[in-house]
PDB file of C-alpha atoms in Angstrom:
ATOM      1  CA  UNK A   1      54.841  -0.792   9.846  1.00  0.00           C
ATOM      2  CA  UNK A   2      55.603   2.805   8.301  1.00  0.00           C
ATOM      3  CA  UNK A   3      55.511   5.511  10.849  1.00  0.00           C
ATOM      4  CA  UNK A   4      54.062   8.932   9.329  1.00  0.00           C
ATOM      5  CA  UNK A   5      55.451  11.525  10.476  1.00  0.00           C
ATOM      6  CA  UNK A   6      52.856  14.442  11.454  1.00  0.00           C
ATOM      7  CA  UNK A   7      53.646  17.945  11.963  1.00  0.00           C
ATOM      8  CA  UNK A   8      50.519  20.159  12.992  1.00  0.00           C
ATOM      9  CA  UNK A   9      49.910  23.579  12.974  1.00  0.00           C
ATOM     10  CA  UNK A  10      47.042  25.293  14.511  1.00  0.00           C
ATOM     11  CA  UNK A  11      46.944  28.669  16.466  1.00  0.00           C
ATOM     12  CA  UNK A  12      44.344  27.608  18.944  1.00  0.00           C
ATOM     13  CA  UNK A  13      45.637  25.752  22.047  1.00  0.00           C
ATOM     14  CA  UNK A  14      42.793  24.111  22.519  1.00  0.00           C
ATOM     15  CA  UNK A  15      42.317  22.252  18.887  1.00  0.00           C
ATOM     16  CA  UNK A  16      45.978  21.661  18.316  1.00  0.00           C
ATOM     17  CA  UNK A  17      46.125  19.710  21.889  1.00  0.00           C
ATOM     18  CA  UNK A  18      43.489  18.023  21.148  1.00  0.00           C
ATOM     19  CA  UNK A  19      44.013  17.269  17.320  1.00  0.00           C
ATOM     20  CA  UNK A  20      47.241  15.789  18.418  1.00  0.00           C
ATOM     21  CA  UNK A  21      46.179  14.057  21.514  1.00  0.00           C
ATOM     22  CA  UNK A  22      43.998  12.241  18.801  1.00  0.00           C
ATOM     23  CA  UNK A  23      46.660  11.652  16.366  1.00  0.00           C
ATOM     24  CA  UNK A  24      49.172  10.038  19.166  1.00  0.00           C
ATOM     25  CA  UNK A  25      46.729   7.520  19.328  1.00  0.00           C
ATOM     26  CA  UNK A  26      46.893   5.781  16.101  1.00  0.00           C
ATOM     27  CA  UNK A  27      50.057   3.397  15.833  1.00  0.00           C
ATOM     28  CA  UNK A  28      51.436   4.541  12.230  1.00  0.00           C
ATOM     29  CA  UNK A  29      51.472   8.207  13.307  1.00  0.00           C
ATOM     30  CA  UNK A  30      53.770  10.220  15.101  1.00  0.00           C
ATOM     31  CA  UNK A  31      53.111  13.713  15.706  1.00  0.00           C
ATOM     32  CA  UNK A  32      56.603  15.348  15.420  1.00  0.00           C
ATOM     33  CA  UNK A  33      55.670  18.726  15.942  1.00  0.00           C
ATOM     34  CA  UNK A  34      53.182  21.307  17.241  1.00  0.00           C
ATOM     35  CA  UNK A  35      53.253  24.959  16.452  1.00  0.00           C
ATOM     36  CA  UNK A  36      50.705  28.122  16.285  1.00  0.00           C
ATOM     37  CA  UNK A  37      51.980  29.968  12.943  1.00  0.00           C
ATOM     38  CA  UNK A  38      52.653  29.774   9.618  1.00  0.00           C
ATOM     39  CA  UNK A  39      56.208  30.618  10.187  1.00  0.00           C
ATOM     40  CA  UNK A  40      57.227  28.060  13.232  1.00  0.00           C
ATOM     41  CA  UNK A  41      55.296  25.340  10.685  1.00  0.00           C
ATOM     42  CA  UNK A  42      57.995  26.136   8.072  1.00  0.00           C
ATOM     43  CA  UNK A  43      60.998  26.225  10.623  1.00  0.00           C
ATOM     44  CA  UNK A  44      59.824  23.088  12.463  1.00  0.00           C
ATOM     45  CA  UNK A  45      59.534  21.134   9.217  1.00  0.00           C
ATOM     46  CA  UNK A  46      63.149  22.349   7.748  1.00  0.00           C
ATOM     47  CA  UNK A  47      64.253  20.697  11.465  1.00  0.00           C
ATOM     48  CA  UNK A  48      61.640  17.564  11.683  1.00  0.00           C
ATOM     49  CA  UNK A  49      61.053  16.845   8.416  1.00  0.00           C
ATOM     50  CA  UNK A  50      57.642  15.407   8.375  1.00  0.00           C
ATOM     51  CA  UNK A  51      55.793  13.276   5.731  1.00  0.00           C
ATOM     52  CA  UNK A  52      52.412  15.194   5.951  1.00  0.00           C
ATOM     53  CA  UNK A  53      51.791  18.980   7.748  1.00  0.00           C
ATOM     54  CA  UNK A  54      48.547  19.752   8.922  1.00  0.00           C
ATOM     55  CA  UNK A  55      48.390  23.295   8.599  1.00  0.00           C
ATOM     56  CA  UNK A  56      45.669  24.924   9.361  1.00  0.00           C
ATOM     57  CA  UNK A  57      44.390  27.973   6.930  1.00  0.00           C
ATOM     58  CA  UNK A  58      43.738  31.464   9.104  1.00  0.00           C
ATOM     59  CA  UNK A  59      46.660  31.647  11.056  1.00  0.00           C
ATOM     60  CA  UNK A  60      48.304  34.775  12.341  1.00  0.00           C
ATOM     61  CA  UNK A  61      51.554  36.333  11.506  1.00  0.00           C
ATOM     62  CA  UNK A  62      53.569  36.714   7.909  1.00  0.00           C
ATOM     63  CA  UNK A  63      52.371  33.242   6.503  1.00  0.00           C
ATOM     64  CA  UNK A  64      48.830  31.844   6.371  1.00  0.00           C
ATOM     65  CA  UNK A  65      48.641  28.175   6.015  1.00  0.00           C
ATOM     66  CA  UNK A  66      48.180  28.506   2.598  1.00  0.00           C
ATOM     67  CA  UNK A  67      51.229  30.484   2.569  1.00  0.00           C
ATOM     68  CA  UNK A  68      53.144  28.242   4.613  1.00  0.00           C
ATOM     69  CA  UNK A  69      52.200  25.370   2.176  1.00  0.00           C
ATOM     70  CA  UNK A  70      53.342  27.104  -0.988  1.00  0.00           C
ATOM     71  CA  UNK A  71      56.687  27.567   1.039  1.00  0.00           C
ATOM     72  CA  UNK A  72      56.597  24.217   2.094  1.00  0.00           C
ATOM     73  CA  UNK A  73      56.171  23.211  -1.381  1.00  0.00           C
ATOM     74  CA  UNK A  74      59.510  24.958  -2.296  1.00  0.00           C
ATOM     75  CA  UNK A  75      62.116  24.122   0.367  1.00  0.00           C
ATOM     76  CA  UNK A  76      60.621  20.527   1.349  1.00  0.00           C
ATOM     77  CA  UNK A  77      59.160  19.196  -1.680  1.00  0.00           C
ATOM     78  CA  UNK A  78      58.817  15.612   0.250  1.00  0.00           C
ATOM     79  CA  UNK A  79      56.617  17.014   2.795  1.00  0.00           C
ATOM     80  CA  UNK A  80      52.988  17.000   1.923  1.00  0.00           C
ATOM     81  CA  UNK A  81      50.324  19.444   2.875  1.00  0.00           C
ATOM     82  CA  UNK A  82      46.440  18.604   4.048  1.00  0.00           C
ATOM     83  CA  UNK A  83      44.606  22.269   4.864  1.00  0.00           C
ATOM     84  CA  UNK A  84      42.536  22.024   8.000  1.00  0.00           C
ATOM     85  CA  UNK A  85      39.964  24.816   7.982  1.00  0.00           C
ATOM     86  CA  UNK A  86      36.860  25.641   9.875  1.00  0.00           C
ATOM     87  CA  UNK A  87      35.223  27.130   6.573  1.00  0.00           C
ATOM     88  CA  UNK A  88      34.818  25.776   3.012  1.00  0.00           C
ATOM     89  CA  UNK A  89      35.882  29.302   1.400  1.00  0.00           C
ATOM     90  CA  UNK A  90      35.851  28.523  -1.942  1.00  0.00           C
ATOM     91  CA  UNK A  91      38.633  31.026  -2.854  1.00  0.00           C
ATOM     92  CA  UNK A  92      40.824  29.520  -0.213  1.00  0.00           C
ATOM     93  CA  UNK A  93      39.525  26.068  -2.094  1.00  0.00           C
ATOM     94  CA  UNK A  94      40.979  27.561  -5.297  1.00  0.00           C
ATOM     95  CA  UNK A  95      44.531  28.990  -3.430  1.00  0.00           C
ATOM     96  CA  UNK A  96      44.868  25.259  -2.188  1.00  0.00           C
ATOM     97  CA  UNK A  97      44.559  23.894  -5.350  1.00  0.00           C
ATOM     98  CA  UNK A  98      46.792  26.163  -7.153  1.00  0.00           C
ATOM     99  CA  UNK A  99      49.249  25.768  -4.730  1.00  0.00           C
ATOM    100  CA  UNK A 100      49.770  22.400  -5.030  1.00  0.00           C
ATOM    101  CA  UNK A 101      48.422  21.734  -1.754  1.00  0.00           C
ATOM    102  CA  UNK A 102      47.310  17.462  -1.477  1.00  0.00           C
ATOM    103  CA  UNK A 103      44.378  17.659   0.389  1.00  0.00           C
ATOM    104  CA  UNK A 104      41.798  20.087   2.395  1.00  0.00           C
ATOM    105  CA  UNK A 105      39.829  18.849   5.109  1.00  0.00           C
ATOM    106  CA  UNK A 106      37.476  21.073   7.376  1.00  0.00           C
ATOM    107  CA  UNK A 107      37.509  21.072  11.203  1.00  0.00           C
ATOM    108  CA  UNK A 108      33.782  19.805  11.258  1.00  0.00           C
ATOM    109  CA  UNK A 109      34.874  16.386   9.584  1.00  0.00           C
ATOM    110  CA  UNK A 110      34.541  13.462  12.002  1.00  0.00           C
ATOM    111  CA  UNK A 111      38.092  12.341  13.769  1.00  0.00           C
ATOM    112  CA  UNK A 112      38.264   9.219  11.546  1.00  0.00           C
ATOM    113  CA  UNK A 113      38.004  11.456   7.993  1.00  0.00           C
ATOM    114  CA  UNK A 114      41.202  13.361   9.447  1.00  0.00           C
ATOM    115  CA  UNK A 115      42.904  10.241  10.373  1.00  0.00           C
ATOM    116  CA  UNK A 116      41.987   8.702   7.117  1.00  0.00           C
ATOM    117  CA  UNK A 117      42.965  11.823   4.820  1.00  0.00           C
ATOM    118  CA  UNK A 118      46.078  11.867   6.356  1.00  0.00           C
ATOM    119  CA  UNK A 119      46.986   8.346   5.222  1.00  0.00           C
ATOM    120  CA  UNK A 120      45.876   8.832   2.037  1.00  0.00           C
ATOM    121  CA  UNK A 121      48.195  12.089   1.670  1.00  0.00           C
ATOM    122  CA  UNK A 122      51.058  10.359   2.519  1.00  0.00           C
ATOM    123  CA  UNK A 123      50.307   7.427   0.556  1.00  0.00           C
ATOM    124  CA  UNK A 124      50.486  10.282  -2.194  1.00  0.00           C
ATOM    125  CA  UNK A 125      46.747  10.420  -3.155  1.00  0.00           C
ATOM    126  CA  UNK A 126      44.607  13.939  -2.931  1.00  0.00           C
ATOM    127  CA  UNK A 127      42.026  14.521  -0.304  1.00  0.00           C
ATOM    128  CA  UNK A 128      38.861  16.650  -1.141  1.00  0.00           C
ATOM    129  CA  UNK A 129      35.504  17.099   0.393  1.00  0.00           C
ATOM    130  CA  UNK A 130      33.397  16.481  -2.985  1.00  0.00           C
ATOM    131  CA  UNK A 131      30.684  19.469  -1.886  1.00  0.00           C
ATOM    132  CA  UNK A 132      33.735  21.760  -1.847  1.00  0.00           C
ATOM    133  CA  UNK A 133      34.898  20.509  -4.977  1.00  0.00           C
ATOM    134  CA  UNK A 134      31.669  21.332  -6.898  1.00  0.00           C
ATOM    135  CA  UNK A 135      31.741  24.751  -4.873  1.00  0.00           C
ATOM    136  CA  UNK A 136      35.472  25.743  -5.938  1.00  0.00           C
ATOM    137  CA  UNK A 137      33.990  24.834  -9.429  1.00  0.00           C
ATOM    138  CA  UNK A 138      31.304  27.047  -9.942  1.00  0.00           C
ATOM    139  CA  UNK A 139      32.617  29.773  -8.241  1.00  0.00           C
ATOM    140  CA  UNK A 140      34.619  32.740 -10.726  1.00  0.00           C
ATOM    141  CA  UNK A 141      38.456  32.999 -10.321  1.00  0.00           C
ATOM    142  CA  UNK A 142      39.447  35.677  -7.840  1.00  0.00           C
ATOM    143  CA  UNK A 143      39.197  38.988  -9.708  1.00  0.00           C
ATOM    144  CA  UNK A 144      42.345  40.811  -8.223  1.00  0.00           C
ATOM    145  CA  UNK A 145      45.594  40.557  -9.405  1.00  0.00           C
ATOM    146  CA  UNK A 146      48.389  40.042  -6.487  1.00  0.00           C
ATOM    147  CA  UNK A 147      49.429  43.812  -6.089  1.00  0.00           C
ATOM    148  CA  UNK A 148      45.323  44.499  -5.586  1.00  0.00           C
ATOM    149  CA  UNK A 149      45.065  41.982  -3.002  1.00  0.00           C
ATOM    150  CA  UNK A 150      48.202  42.710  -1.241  1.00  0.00           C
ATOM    151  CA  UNK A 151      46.472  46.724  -1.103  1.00  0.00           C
ATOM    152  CA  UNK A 152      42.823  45.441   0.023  1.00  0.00           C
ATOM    153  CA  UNK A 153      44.526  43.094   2.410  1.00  0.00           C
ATOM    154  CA  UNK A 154      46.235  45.952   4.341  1.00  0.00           C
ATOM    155  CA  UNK A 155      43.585  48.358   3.721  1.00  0.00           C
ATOM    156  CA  UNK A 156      41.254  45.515   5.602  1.00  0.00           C
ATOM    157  CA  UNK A 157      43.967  45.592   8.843  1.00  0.00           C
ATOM    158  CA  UNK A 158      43.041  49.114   8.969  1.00  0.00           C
ATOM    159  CA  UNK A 159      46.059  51.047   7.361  1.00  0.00           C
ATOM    160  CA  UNK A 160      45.142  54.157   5.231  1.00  0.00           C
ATOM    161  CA  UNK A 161      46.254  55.213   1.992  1.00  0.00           C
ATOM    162  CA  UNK A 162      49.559  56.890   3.032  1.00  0.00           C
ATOM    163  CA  UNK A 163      49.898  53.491   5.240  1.00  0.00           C
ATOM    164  CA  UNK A 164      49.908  51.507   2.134  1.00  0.00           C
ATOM    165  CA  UNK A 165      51.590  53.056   0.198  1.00  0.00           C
ATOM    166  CA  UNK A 166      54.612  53.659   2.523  1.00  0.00           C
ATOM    167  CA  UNK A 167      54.681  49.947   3.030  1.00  0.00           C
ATOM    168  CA  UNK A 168      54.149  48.624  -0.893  1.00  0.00           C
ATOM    169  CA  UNK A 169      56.482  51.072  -1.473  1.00  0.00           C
ATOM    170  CA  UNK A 170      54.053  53.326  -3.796  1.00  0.00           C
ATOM    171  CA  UNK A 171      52.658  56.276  -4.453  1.00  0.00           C
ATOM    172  CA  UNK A 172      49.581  57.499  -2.150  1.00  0.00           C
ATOM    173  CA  UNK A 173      47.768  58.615  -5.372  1.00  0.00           C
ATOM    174  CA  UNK A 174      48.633  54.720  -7.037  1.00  0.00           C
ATOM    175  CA  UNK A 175      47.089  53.145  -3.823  1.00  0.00           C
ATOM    176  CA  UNK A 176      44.130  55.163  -4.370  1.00  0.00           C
ATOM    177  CA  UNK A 177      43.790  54.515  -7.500  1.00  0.00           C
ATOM    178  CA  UNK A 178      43.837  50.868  -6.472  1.00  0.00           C
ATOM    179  CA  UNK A 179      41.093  51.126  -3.801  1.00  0.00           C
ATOM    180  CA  UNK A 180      38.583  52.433  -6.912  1.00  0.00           C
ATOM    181  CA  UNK A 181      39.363  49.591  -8.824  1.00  0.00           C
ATOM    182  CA  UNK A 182      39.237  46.678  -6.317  1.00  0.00           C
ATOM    183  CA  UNK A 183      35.661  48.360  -5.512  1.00  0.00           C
ATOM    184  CA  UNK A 184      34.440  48.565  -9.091  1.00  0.00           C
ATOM    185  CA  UNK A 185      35.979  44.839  -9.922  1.00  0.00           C
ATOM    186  CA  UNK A 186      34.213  43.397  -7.302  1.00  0.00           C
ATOM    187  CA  UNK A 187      31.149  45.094  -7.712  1.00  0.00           C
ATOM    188  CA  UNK A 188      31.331  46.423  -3.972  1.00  0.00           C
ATOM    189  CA  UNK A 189      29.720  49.840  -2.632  1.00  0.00           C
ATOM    190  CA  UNK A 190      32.317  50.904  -1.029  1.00  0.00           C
ATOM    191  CA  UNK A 191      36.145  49.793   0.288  1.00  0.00           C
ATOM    192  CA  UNK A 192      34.854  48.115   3.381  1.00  0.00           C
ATOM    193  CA  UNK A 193      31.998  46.298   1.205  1.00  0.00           C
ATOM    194  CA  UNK A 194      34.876  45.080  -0.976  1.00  0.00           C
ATOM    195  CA  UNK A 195      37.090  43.573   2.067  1.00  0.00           C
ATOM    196  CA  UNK A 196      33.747  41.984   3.283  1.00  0.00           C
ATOM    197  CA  UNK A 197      33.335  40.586  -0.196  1.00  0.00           C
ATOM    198  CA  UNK A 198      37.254  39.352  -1.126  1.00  0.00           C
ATOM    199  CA  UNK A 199      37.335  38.096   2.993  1.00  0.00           C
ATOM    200  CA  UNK A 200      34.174  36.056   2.392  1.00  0.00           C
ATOM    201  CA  UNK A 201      35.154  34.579  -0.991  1.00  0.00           C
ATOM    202  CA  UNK A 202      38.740  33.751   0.585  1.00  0.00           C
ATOM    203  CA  UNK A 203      40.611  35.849  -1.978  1.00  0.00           C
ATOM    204  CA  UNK A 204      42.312  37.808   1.096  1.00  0.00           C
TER     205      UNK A 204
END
């Protein structure tokens, strides 16, 4: 029998015990790894090597899971991601998908859906919840262009113009400039409308 090996990231204590508690108990998987960040899930899978990480989306730190996928992607191309999310965002739908990401499963699903989607990952097959599928299909491609989202990002951890711009390395007028046209792309009222609308669409 084929062993897969599981690598899970979560930054609750609680859910990643618990998520691996239940994955110890099936015979063909073997949980090699269990970290709380992005970043440890990319170190622990250059050292473990897994077949599948579970990696779940809003994680603290430099690298989301989506991030941590993409990088994933790169420097362990065997390795093969399944998203674990407590929210169908249909931009984080979209990231996934662009990203090369094989499957995206959300916290509610029932233990033997998780089970089962990991299996099918490793067996090289993609895993989607069909509702988020149609979702992800309706829905318009994210509006901002990297450089806008890396702004509205920081502007939503609370950093202010000068703040930004010191970090991206611009101008304080630029970053301005910027702000006005995240808030006119997306149709916002104001700066924090237009975090509340890209965090809600999963676009930051």
């Amino acid at each position: 029998m084929h062993v897969i090996r599981v690598l899970l990231a979560e930054d609750q204590h609680v859910i990643r015990s618990a998520l691996a508690a239940l994955l110890g108990l099936e015979e063909d998987l073997e949980v090699v790894a269990t970290v709380e960040s992005g970043e440890a899930a990319l170190s622990a899978a250059l050292v473990h090597r897994p077949d599948v990480a579970v990696l779940d989306i809003d994680m603290p730190g430099r690298l989301d899971g989506l991030a941590a996928a993409a990088e994933l992607r790169t420097r362990l191309p065997a390795c093969r991601a399944l998203m674990l999310t407590a929210y169908g965002k249909p931009g984080h739908l979209r990231r996934a998908l662009g990203s090369g990401v094989a499957g995206f499963v959300l916290k509610t699903a029932p233990p033997d859906e998780l089970v089962a989607a990991i299996r099918k990952v490793a067996a090289g097959e993609r895993v989607l919840d069909p509702s988020l599928a149609v979702t992800a299909w309706d829905l318009a491609d994210n509006p901002l262009t990297p450089r806008e989202a890396d702004v509205l990002r920081l502007a939503a951890s609370g950093a202010d113009a000068a703040d930004i711009a010191a970090r991206l390395h611009l101008a304080a007028g630029t970053v301005r400039n910027y702000l006005t046209g995240i808030v006119t792309k997306l149709n916002a009222r104001n700066r924090t409308d237009a975090v509340r609308i890209a965090t809600e669409a999963g676009w930051i």
